[in-house]
Coordinates of N, CA and C in Angstrom, one line a residue:
X1 N -96.8 -43.8 -102.0 CA -97.6 -43.6 -100.6 C -96.1 -43.0 -99.6
X2 N -95.3 -43.2 -99.8 CA -94.0 -42.6 -99.0 C -93.8 -41.1 -99.8
X3 N -93.9 -40.8 -101.3 CA -93.7 -40.0 -101.1 C -95.5 -38.5 -101.1
X4 N -96.5 -39.6 -101.0 CA -97.2 -38.4 -100.9 C -97.4 -37.9 -99.3
X5 N -96.4 -38.5 -98.7 CA -96.5 -38.6 -96.7 C -95.4 -37.6 -96.8
X6 N -94.5 -37.6 -97.1 CA -93.5 -36.4 -97.4 C -93.8 -35.4 -97.7
X7 N -94.9 -34.8 -98.8 CA -95.4 -34.0 -99.1 C -96.0 -33.0 -98.1
X8 N -96.7 -34.0 -97.3 CA -97.1 -33.3 -95.6 C -96.1 -32.1 -95.3
X9 N -94.8 -32.5 -95.2 CA -93.9 -31.7 -94.3 C -94.7 -30.3 -94.7
X10 N -93.9 -29.8 -95.7 CA -94.2 -28.5 -96.0 C -95.8 -27.7 -95.7
X11 N -96.9 -28.6 -95.4 CA -97.9 -28.1 -94.8 C -98.1 -27.9 -93.7
X12 N -97.6 -28.6 -93.0 CA -97.1 -29.0 -91.5 C -96.1 -27.7 -91.0
X13 N -94.7 -27.5 -91.7 CA -94.3 -26.6 -91.5 C -94.7 -24.9 -91.2
X14 N -95.5 -24.7 -92.5 CA -96.6 -23.4 -92.2 C -97.7 -23.4 -91.2
X15 N -98.3 -24.5 -90.3 CA -99.0 -24.4 -89.8 C -98.5 -24.1 -88.7
X16 N -97.2 -24.9 -88.6 CA -96.6 -24.8 -86.8 C -96.2 -23.0 -86.7
X17 N -95.6 -22.3 -88.4 CA -95.5 -21.1 -88.0 C -96.2 -20.5 -87.7
X18 N -97.9 -20.7 -88.4 CA -98.7 -20.3 -87.7 C -99.4 -20.5 -86.5
X19 N -99.0 -21.1 -85.8 CA -99.5 -21.4 -84.1 C -98.0 -21.4 -83.6
X20 N -97.1 -20.7 -83.9 CA -95.8 -20.6 -83.1 C -96.4 -18.4 -83.0
X21 N -97.1 -18.2 -84.1 CA -97.4 -16.1 -83.5 C -98.4 -16.4 -82.3
X22 N -98.9 -17.3 -82.4 CA -100.4 -17.4 -80.9 C -99.6 -16.6 -79.8
X23 N -100.3 -16.0 -78.9 CA -100.2 -15.6 -77.4 C -100.2 -16.4 -76.6
X24 N -100.9 -17.7 -76.8 CA -100.7 -18.6 -75.7 C -100.2 -19.6 -76.6
X25 N -98.6 -19.5 -76.0 CA -98.4 -20.5 -76.6 C -98.4 -22.0 -76.5
X26 N -98.9 -22.5 -75.8 CA -99.9 -23.8 -75.1 C -100.9 -24.3 -76.5
X27 N -101.0 -23.6 -77.4 CA -101.7 -24.2 -78.1 C -100.8 -25.3 -79.2
X28 N -100.0 -24.0 -79.7 CA -98.4 -24.8 -80.2 C -98.1 -26.2 -79.6
X29 N -97.8 -25.9 -78.6 CA -97.3 -27.2 -77.9 C -98.4 -28.6 -78.3
X30 N -99.4 -28.1 -77.9 CA -100.9 -29.1 -78.5 C -100.6 -29.4 -79.9
X31 N -100.8 -28.6 -80.7 CA -100.4 -29.2 -82.0 C -98.6 -29.7 -82.4
X32 N -98.1 -29.1 -81.9 CA -97.3 -30.3 -81.9 C -97.1 -31.8 -81.5
X33 N -97.9 -31.9 -80.3 CA -97.7 -33.0 -80.1 C -98.6 -33.8 -80.9
X34 N -100.2 -33.1 -81.3 CA -100.5 -34.1 -81.9 C -100.2 -34.1 -83.4
X35 N -99.3 -33.3 -84.3 CA -98.5 -33.8 -85.1 C -97.6 -35.1 -84.9
X36 N -97.1 -34.7 -84.1 CA -96.3 -36.0 -84.0 C -96.7 -37.1 -83.6
X37 N -97.7 -37.3 -83.0 CA -98.9 -38.5 -82.8 C -99.1 -38.8 -84.1
X38 N -99.7 -38.4 -85.4 CA -100.1 -38.6 -86.2 C -99.0 -38.5 -87.1
X39 N -98.1 -38.5 -87.1 CA -96.7 -38.6 -87.9 C -96.2 -40.4 -87.7
X40 N -96.2 -40.8 -85.8 CA -96.4 -42.2 -85.8 C -97.2 -43.2 -86.4
X41 N -98.3 -42.6 -86.1 CA -99.3 -43.2 -86.7 C -99.6 -43.7 -88.1
X42 N -98.9 -42.6 -88.7 CA -98.9 -42.8 -90.2 C -97.6 -43.8 -91.3
X43 N -96.9 -43.7 -90.1 CA -95.2 -44.6 -90.3 C -95.9 -45.8 -89.4
X44 N -96.8 -46.0 -88.5 CA -97.1 -47.6 -87.8 C -98.1 -48.0 -89.0
X45 N -99.2 -47.1 -89.4 CA -100.0 -47.5 -90.2 C -99.7 -47.7 -91.9
X46 N -98.8 -47.6 -92.1 CA -97.9 -47.6 -93.5 C -97.4 -49.1 -94.0
X47 N -97.3 -50.2 -92.6 CA -96.8 -51.0 -92.9 C -97.4 -52.2 -92.5
X48 N -98.9 -52.0 -92.3 CA -99.8 -52.5 -92.4 C -100.9 -53.1 -93.4
X49 N -101.4 -54.2 -94.3 CA -102.1 -54.3 -95.4 C -103.1 -54.1 -94.7
X50 N -103.9 -52.3 -95.1 CA -105.3 -52.7 -94.3 C -106.4 -53.2 -94.9
X51 N -105.9 -53.4 -96.5 CA -107.0 -54.0 -97.4 C -107.5 -55.0 -96.8
X52 N -106.6 -55.5 -96.3 CA -107.2 -57.2 -95.8 C -108.5 -57.3 -94.6
X53 N -108.4 -56.2 -94.0 CA -109.2 -56.0 -92.9 C -110.1 -54.7 -93.0
X54 N -110.0 -54.1 -94.2 CA -110.4 -52.9 -94.3 C -112.5 -53.5 -94.5
X55 N -112.9 -54.3 -94.5 CA -114.0 -55.0 -94.8 C -114.7 -54.2 -93.2
X56 N -113.7 -55.7 -92.5 CA -113.9 -55.7 -91.0 C -114.0 -54.5 -89.7
X57 N -113.1 -53.2 -90.5 CA -113.0 -51.9 -90.0 C -114.2 -51.1 -90.6
X58 N -114.4 -51.5 -91.4 CA -115.6 -50.2 -91.7 C -116.5 -50.5 -91.3
X59 N -117.3 -51.8 -90.9 CA -118.4 -52.6 -89.9 C -118.4 -52.2 -89.0
X60 N -116.8 -52.4 -88.1 CA -117.0 -52.2 -87.1 C -117.6 -50.7 -86.9
X61 N -116.8 -49.5 -86.9 CA -116.6 -48.5 -87.1 C -117.8 -47.7 -87.3
X62 N -118.3 -48.7 -88.5 CA -120.1 -47.9 -88.7 C -120.6 -48.0 -88.1
X63 N -120.8 -49.5 -87.0 CA -121.9 -49.9 -86.1 C -121.3 -48.8 -84.9
X64 N -120.4 -48.5 -84.7 CA -120.0 -47.8 -83.3 C -120.2 -46.1 -83.5
X65 N -120.4 -45.9 -85.1 CA -120.2 -44.4 -84.8 C -122.3 -44.0 -85.1
X66 N -122.7 -45.3 -85.8 CA -124.2 -44.7 -86.1 C -124.8 -45.4 -85.0
X67 N -124.5 -46.1 -84.2 CA -125.2 -46.6 -82.9 C -125.4 -45.9 -81.6
X68 N -123.9 -45.2 -82.2 CA -123.7 -43.8 -80.8 C -124.8 -42.5 -81.6
X69 N -124.4 -42.7 -82.9 CA -125.4 -41.5 -83.1 C -126.9 -41.1 -82.8
X70 N -126.9 -42.7 -82.5 CA -128.9 -42.7 -82.5 C -129.0 -42.8 -81.3
X71 N -128.1 -42.8 -80.0 CA -128.2 -43.0 -79.2 C -127.9 -41.4 -78.5
X72 N -126.8 -40.5 -78.9 CA -126.9 -39.4 -78.8 C -128.0 -38.4 -78.8
X73 N -129.0 -38.6 -80.7 CA -129.5 -37.8 -80.5 C -131.4 -38.3 -79.4
X74 N -131.3 -39.5 -78.7 CA -133.1 -40.0 -78.7 C -132.5 -40.5 -76.8
X75 N -131.4 -40.5 -76.8 CA -131.2 -40.9 -75.3 C -130.3 -39.7 -74.4
X76 N -128.6 -39.3 -75.2 CA -128.2 -38.1 -74.3 C -128.7 -36.8 -74.6
X77 N -128.9 -36.3 -75.7 CA -129.3 -35.0 -75.6 C -130.8 -35.0 -74.7
X78 N -131.9 -35.3 -74.8 CA -133.0 -35.3 -73.5 C -132.7 -35.6 -72.2
X79 N -131.4 -36.4 -71.8 CA -130.6 -36.2 -71.1 C -130.7 -35.4 -70.7
X80 N -129.3 -34.6 -71.5 CA -128.6 -33.4 -70.6 C -129.4 -32.3 -71.0
X81 N -130.9 -32.2 -72.1 CA -131.0 -30.8 -71.5 C -132.4 -31.1 -70.6
X82 N -132.3 -31.8 -69.7 CA -133.4 -32.4 -68.5 C -132.5 -31.7 -67.5
X83 N -131.3 -32.4 -67.5 CA -130.0 -32.0 -66.4 C -129.8 -30.6 -66.4
X84 N -129.9 -29.8 -67.5 CA -129.8 -28.4 -67.5 C -130.4 -27.3 -67.3
X85 N -132.1 -28.0 -67.5 CA -133.1 -27.0 -67.7 C -133.2 -26.1 -66.5
X86 N -133.1 -24.9 -66.4 CA -133.2 -24.1 -65.4 C -131.8 -23.7 -64.7
X87 N -130.9 -23.8 -65.6 CA -129.3 -23.2 -65.1 C -129.5 -22.5 -66.5
X88 N -129.4 -20.9 -65.7 CA -128.9 -19.9 -66.4 C -127.3 -19.2 -66.6
X89 N -126.2 -20.3 -66.3 CA -124.8 -20.4 -66.4 C -124.6 -19.9 -68.1
X90 N -124.1 -19.2 -68.4 CA -124.1 -18.9 -70.4 C -123.4 -20.1 -70.6
X91 N -122.3 -20.6 -70.0 CA -121.8 -22.1 -70.6 C -122.8 -23.3 -70.9
X92 N -123.8 -23.0 -70.1 CA -124.7 -24.1 -69.7 C -126.0 -23.7 -70.7
X93 N -126.2 -22.7 -71.4 CA -127.2 -22.1 -71.8 C -126.6 -22.3 -73.6
X94 N -125.1 -21.7 -73.5 CA -124.7 -22.7 -74.9 C -124.8 -23.6 -75.5
X95 N -124.8 -25.0 -74.3 CA -125.1 -26.5 -74.8 C -126.4 -26.2 -75.0
X96 N -127.3 -25.7 -74.5 CA -128.5 -26.0 -74.6 C -129.2 -25.8 -75.5
X97 N -128.7 -24.5 -76.1 CA -129.1 -24.5 -77.4 C -128.5 -25.0 -78.7
X98 N -127.3 -25.6 -77.9 CA -127.0 -26.4 -79.6 C -127.4 -27.9 -79.4
X99 N -127.6 -28.4 -78.2 CA -128.7 -29.5 -78.0 C -130.2 -29.6 -78.5
X100 N -131.0 -28.3 -78.9 CA -131.7 -27.9 -79.2 C -132.1 -28.0 -80.5
X101 N -130.6 -27.8 -81.4 CA -130.9 -28.0 -82.6 C -131.0 -29.5 -82.8
X102 N -130.3 -30.1 -82.8 CA -130.8 -31.6 -82.4 C -129.6 -32.0 -83.5
X103 N -128.4 -31.9 -83.9 CA -128.0 -32.0 -84.9 C -126.9 -32.8 -84.3
X104 N -126.5 -34.3 -84.3 CA -125.8 -34.7 -83.8 C -124.8 -34.9 -84.6
X105 N -123.7 -35.1 -83.8 CA -121.9 -35.2 -84.3 C -121.4 -36.7 -83.6
X106 N -121.9 -37.6 -83.0 CA -121.5 -39.0 -82.5 C -120.1 -38.4 -82.0
X107 N -119.0 -39.2 -82.4 CA -117.6 -38.8 -81.2 C -116.8 -38.0 -82.1
X108 N -117.5 -36.7 -82.8 CA -116.7 -36.0 -82.9 C -116.9 -34.4 -82.7
X109 N -115.7 -33.6 -83.2 CA -116.5 -32.4 -82.8 C -118.2 -31.4 -83.3
X110 N -117.8 -31.5 -84.9 CA -118.9 -30.7 -85.5 C -119.6 -32.3 -86.4
X111 N -121.0 -31.8 -86.6 CA -121.9 -32.4 -86.9 C -121.1 -32.2 -88.4
X112 N -121.1 -31.5 -89.1 CA -120.3 -31.5 -90.7 C -119.3 -32.1 -90.7
X113 N -118.6 -32.4 -89.6 CA -116.8 -33.2 -89.6 C -118.1 -35.0 -90.2
X114 N -118.8 -34.8 -88.8 CA -119.2 -36.2 -88.9 C -120.3 -36.6 -90.2
X115 N -120.6 -35.9 -90.6 CA -121.3 -35.8 -92.2 C -120.4 -36.4 -93.0
X116 N -119.3 -35.7 -93.1 CA -118.0 -36.3 -94.1 C -117.8 -37.5 -93.7
X117 N -117.8 -37.5 -92.4 CA -116.7 -39.1 -92.3 C -118.1 -40.4 -92.5
X118 N -119.3 -40.0 -92.5 CA -120.3 -41.1 -92.9 C -120.7 -41.1 -94.2
X119 N -120.3 -40.0 -94.8 CA -120.1 -40.2 -96.4 C -119.6 -40.8 -96.9
X120 N -118.3 -41.1 -96.1 CA -117.3 -42.1 -96.4 C -117.1 -43.8 -96.3
X121 N -118.2 -43.6 -94.9 CA -118.2 -44.9 -95.0 C -119.2 -45.4 -95.4
X122 N -120.6 -44.5 -95.8 CA -121.7 -45.0 -97.0 C -121.0 -45.7 -98.1
X123 N -120.5 -44.8 -98.3 CA -120.0 -45.5 -100.0 C -119.1 -46.8 -99.6
X124 N -118.7 -47.0 -98.9 CA -117.7 -48.2 -98.2 C -119.2 -49.3 -98.2
X125 N -120.0 -49.0 -97.3 CA -120.5 -50.2 -97.4 C -121.2 -50.2 -98.1
X126 N -122.1 -49.2 -99.0 CA -123.1 -49.2 -100.2 C -122.2 -50.3 -101.5
X127 N -120.8 -50.6 -101.6 CA -119.9 -51.0 -101.9 C -119.8 -52.3 -101.3
X128 N -119.7 -52.7 -100.2 CA -119.9 -54.2 -99.8 C -121.2 -55.0 -100.0
X129 N -122.2 -53.7 -99.3 CA -123.3 -54.7 -100.0 C -123.6 -55.1 -101.2
X130 N -123.3 -54.8 -102.2 CA -123.3 -54.9 -103.6 C -122.5 -56.2 -104.1
X131 N -122.0 -56.3 -103.6 CA -120.7 -57.3 -103.3 C -120.6 -58.8 -102.3
X132 N -121.6 -58.7 -101.6 CA -121.6 -59.6 -100.7 C -122.1 -60.7 -101.7
X133 N -121.3 -61.7 -100.6 CA -122.0 -62.8 -101.6 C -123.7 -63.2 -101.8
X134 N -124.0 -63.9 -102.8 CA -124.8 -63.9 -103.0 C -125.8 -65.3 -101.9
X135 N -125.1 -66.1 -102.1 CA -125.8 -67.1 -100.8 C -125.7 -67.1 -99.4
X136 N -125.5 -65.6 -98.9 CA -125.4 -65.4 -97.0 C -125.7 -64.0 -97.5
X137 N -127.3 -64.4 -97.6 CA -128.1 -63.5 -97.3 C -127.9 -62.1 -95.6
X138 N -127.5 -63.5 -94.9 CA -127.0 -62.5 -93.4 C -126.4 -61.5 -93.1
X139 N -125.2 -61.5 -94.1 CA -124.3 -60.6 -94.3 C -124.5 -59.5 -95.1
X140 N -125.9 -60.0 -96.3 CA -126.5 -58.8 -97.0 C -127.2 -57.7 -96.1
X141 N -128.0 -58.7 -95.2 CA -129.1 -57.9 -94.7 C -128.4 -56.9 -93.1
X142 N -126.8 -57.5 -92.8 CA -125.8 -56.8 -92.1 C -125.6 -55.3 -93.0
X143 N -125.4 -55.6 -93.8 CA -125.0 -54.0 -94.8 C -125.9 -53.4 -94.7
X144 N -126.9 -53.9 -95.0 CA -128.0 -52.6 -95.4 C -128.7 -52.7 -94.4
X145 N -128.9 -52.9 -93.1 CA -129.3 -52.4 -91.8 C -127.7 -51.4 -92.0
X146 N -126.3 -51.6 -92.0 CA -125.8 -50.6 -91.5 C -125.9 -50.0 -92.4
X147 N -126.4 -49.7 -93.6 CA -126.5 -48.6 -94.4 C -127.9 -47.5 -94.8
X148 N -128.8 -48.2 -94.3 CA -130.0 -47.5 -93.2 C -129.7 -46.8 -91.9
X149 N -128.8 -47.5 -91.1 CA -128.4 -46.5 -89.5 C -127.2 -45.5 -90.3
X150 N -126.6 -45.4 -91.6 CA -125.9 -44.7 -91.7 C -126.5 -43.6 -92.4
X151 N -127.7 -43.9 -92.8 CA -128.1 -42.5 -94.0 C -129.2 -41.8 -93.1
X152 N -129.8 -42.4 -92.0 CA -130.4 -41.8 -91.0 C -129.4 -41.4 -89.9
X153 N -128.1 -41.3 -90.1 CA -127.3 -40.6 -88.9 C -127.0 -39.3 -90.0
X154 N -127.1 -39.3 -91.6 CA -126.4 -38.7 -91.8 C -127.5 -37.0 -91.8
X155 N -128.7 -37.6 -91.8 CA -129.5 -36.6 -91.7 C -129.5 -36.3 -91.0
X156 N -129.6 -36.8 -89.5 CA -130.0 -36.3 -88.6 C -128.4 -35.1 -88.2
X157 N -127.0 -35.3 -88.8 CA -126.1 -34.5 -88.7 C -126.7 -32.9 -89.0
X158 N -127.8 -33.1 -90.0 CA -128.5 -31.1 -90.7 C -127.1 -30.9 -91.3
X159 N -126.4 -31.5 -92.4 CA -124.9 -30.9 -92.5 C -125.8 -31.0 -94.2
X160 N -125.9 -29.4 -94.7 CA -125.6 -29.5 -96.0 C -124.1 -30.1 -97.1
X161 N -123.0 -29.4 -96.4 CA -122.1 -30.1 -96.9 C -122.2 -31.5 -97.2
X162 N -122.7 -32.3 -96.1 CA -122.7 -34.1 -96.1 C -123.4 -34.1 -97.1
X163 N -124.6 -33.6 -97.4 CA -125.3 -34.5 -98.2 C -124.8 -34.0 -99.8
X164 N -123.9 -32.8 -100.1 CA -123.4 -32.5 -101.6 C -122.0 -33.9 -101.8
X165 N -121.6 -34.1 -100.5 CA -120.7 -34.9 -100.3 C -121.4 -36.1 -101.0
X166 N -122.5 -37.1 -100.3 CA -123.1 -38.1 -100.5 C -123.7 -38.0 -102.3
X167 N -124.1 -36.7 -102.4 CA -124.2 -36.3 -104.0 C -123.2 -36.6 -105.1
X168 N -122.0 -36.3 -104.7 CA -121.0 -35.9 -105.6 C -120.6 -37.8 -105.6
X169 N -120.1 -38.2 -104.2 CA -119.3 -39.5 -103.5 C -119.9 -40.7 -104.6
X170 N -121.4 -40.5 -104.2 CA -122.8 -41.8 -104.7 C -122.4 -41.8 -105.9
X171 N -122.5 -40.5 -106.9 CA -122.6 -40.5 -108.0 C -121.7 -41.1 -108.9
X172 N -120.1 -40.4 -108.4 CA -118.8 -41.0 -108.8 C -119.1 -42.7 -109.2
X173 N -118.8 -42.8 -107.5 CA -118.8 -44.0 -107.3 C -119.7 -44.8 -108.6
X174 N -120.9 -44.6 -108.1 CA -121.6 -45.7 -109.2 C -121.5 -46.1 -110.6
X175 N -121.1 -44.2 -111.3 CA -120.6 -44.0 -113.1 C -119.6 -44.4 -113.2
X176 N -118.5 -45.0 -111.7 CA -117.6 -45.1 -112.4 C -117.4 -46.8 -112.6
X177 N -117.9 -47.5 -112.1 CA -118.5 -48.8 -111.6 C -118.7 -49.4 -112.6
X178 N -119.8 -48.6 -113.3 CA -120.8 -49.1 -114.2 C -122.5 -49.5 -113.3
X179 N -122.1 -49.3 -112.3 CA -123.7 -49.7 -111.7 C -124.7 -48.9 -112.2
X180 N -124.7 -47.8 -112.5 CA -125.7 -46.7 -112.5 C -125.7 -46.5 -114.3
X181 N -126.9 -46.6 -114.9 CA -126.7 -46.4 -116.6 C -127.1 -45.1 -116.2
X182 N -127.3 -44.6 -117.3 CA -127.7 -43.2 -117.9 C -129.9 -43.2 -117.1
X183 N -129.8 -44.1 -118.3 CA -131.1 -43.8 -118.1 C -131.7 -44.3 -116.7
X184 N -131.1 -44.9 -115.6 CA -131.4 -44.4 -113.5 C -131.0 -43.5 -113.4
X185 N -130.4 -42.3 -113.7 CA -129.6 -41.6 -113.3 C -130.6 -40.6 -112.7
X186 N -132.0 -40.2 -113.0 CA -133.1 -39.3 -112.7 C -133.2 -39.9 -111.3
X187 N -134.4 -41.4 -111.9 CA -134.6 -41.8 -110.0 C -133.7 -41.8 -109.2
X188 N -132.0 -41.9 -109.1 CA -131.7 -42.1 -108.5 C -130.9 -40.3 -107.6
X189 N -131.3 -39.3 -108.8 CA -131.0 -37.8 -108.4 C -132.1 -37.6 -107.7
X190 N -133.5 -38.1 -108.1 CA -134.7 -37.8 -107.0 C -134.5 -38.5 -105.2
X191 N -134.1 -39.2 -105.5 CA -133.8 -40.3 -104.0 C -132.6 -39.2 -103.7
X192 N -131.7 -38.8 -104.2 CA -130.9 -38.1 -103.6 C -131.0 -36.8 -102.9
X193 N -132.0 -36.0 -104.4 CA -132.5 -34.7 -104.0 C -133.4 -35.2 -102.2
X194 N -134.1 -36.0 -102.5 CA -135.0 -36.4 -100.9 C -134.6 -36.0 -99.4
X195 N -133.2 -36.2 -99.5 CA -132.2 -36.7 -98.5 C -132.3 -34.7 -98.2
X196 N -131.8 -34.2 -99.4 CA -131.7 -32.3 -99.1 C -132.7 -32.2 -99.1
X197 N -134.0 -32.2 -99.4 CA -134.9 -31.5 -98.9 C -135.6 -32.1 -97.3
X198 N -135.2 -32.7 -97.0 CA -135.3 -33.5 -95.7 C -134.3 -32.8 -94.9
X199 N -132.8 -32.6 -95.2 CA -132.3 -31.6 -94.4 C -132.8 -29.8 -94.4
X200 N -132.8 -29.8 -95.7 CA -133.3 -28.0 -95.6 C -134.5 -28.1 -94.5
X201 N -135.2 -28.4 -95.6 CA -136.6 -29.0 -93.9 C -136.1 -28.4 -92.3
X202 N -134.9 -29.3 -92.2 CA -135.2 -29.6 -90.4 C -134.3 -28.7 -90.0
X203 N -133.5 -27.8 -91.4 CA -133.1 -26.4 -90.7 C -132.9 -25.1 -91.8
X204 N -134.2 -24.7 -92.1 CA -135.3 -24.5 -92.9 C -134.9 -22.2 -92.7
X205 N -135.2 -22.6 -91.4 CA -134.8 -21.3 -91.0 C -133.3 -20.6 -91.7
X206 N -132.1 -21.0 -91.5 CA -131.0 -20.9 -91.7 C -131.0 -21.6 -93.6
X207 N -131.6 -22.1 -94.2 CA -131.6 -22.2 -95.0 C -132.0 -20.9 -96.2
X208 N -133.7 -20.7 -95.5 CA -134.0 -19.4 -96.3 C -133.0 -18.4 -96.2
X209 N -132.2 -18.3 -95.2 CA -131.2 -17.1 -95.3 C -130.3 -17.2 -96.0
X210 N -129.7 -18.5 -96.3 CA -128.6 -19.1 -97.0 C -127.1 -18.7 -95.8
X211 N -127.6 -19.3 -94.1 CA -126.6 -18.7 -93.8 C -125.3 -19.6 -93.7
X212 N -125.8 -21.2 -93.8 CA -124.4 -22.1 -94.1 C -123.4 -21.3 -95.6
X213 N -124.4 -21.3 -96.2 CA -123.5 -20.5 -97.6 C -122.4 -19.0 -97.2
X214 N -122.9 -18.1 -96.6 CA -122.2 -16.6 -96.2 C -121.6 -17.5 -95.1
X215 N -121.9 -18.6 -94.0 CA -120.9 -18.7 -93.1 C -119.1 -19.2 -93.7
X216 N -119.2 -20.1 -94.9 CA -118.3 -20.6 -95.4 C -117.8 -19.6 -96.1
X217 N -118.1 -18.3 -97.2 CA -118.0 -17.6 -97.8 C -117.4 -16.5 -97.1
X218 N -117.7 -16.3 -95.4 CA -117.2 -15.8 -94.8 C -115.5 -16.5 -94.4
X219 N -115.6 -17.9 -93.8 CA -114.2 -18.6 -93.5 C -113.4 -18.1 -94.6

């Protein structure tokens, strides 16, 4: 853990060197303050045994993010659109265009970023669902509900990258742990393909032009 932490220093050096060339120096100061905060967070968390509280953290963080994502889609987006309707300001129009896509992002800046977080949480939640005590059905039901909410959030991000990560992460987890036998591989792939199909359908106009792929290639 200590060695891997120090490996971040060269990357941080070149990152700061890049930002230092910006004509807007406040960006460099902001990134430097953020880096110092992350270093402090790293040094603080490395002293805590997170494994003992990981189950609680995953459940709590997952519930907060997923419930807020649902509220964002069905409560906040319609409310903001109603408030901004008739506003011809360029900034308001940009917000309206983004909200009309229906792509949720919960507490994050981008739907794709939130989708990756969803996938990581979903793998943990799926693991805790399978390993929950058999004599406590309420716990298993709770993890099951959280898993369903997480999958719904992932679909509502409409992120192709998130679905691909779910494919990769889910298959690797199930194959490595021995949960998935090769004879069940086809049904599992069909279920995962269903999520991909729904995501493609939600963003069909972009998908048929391969805009997400072109954007990532351009970046």
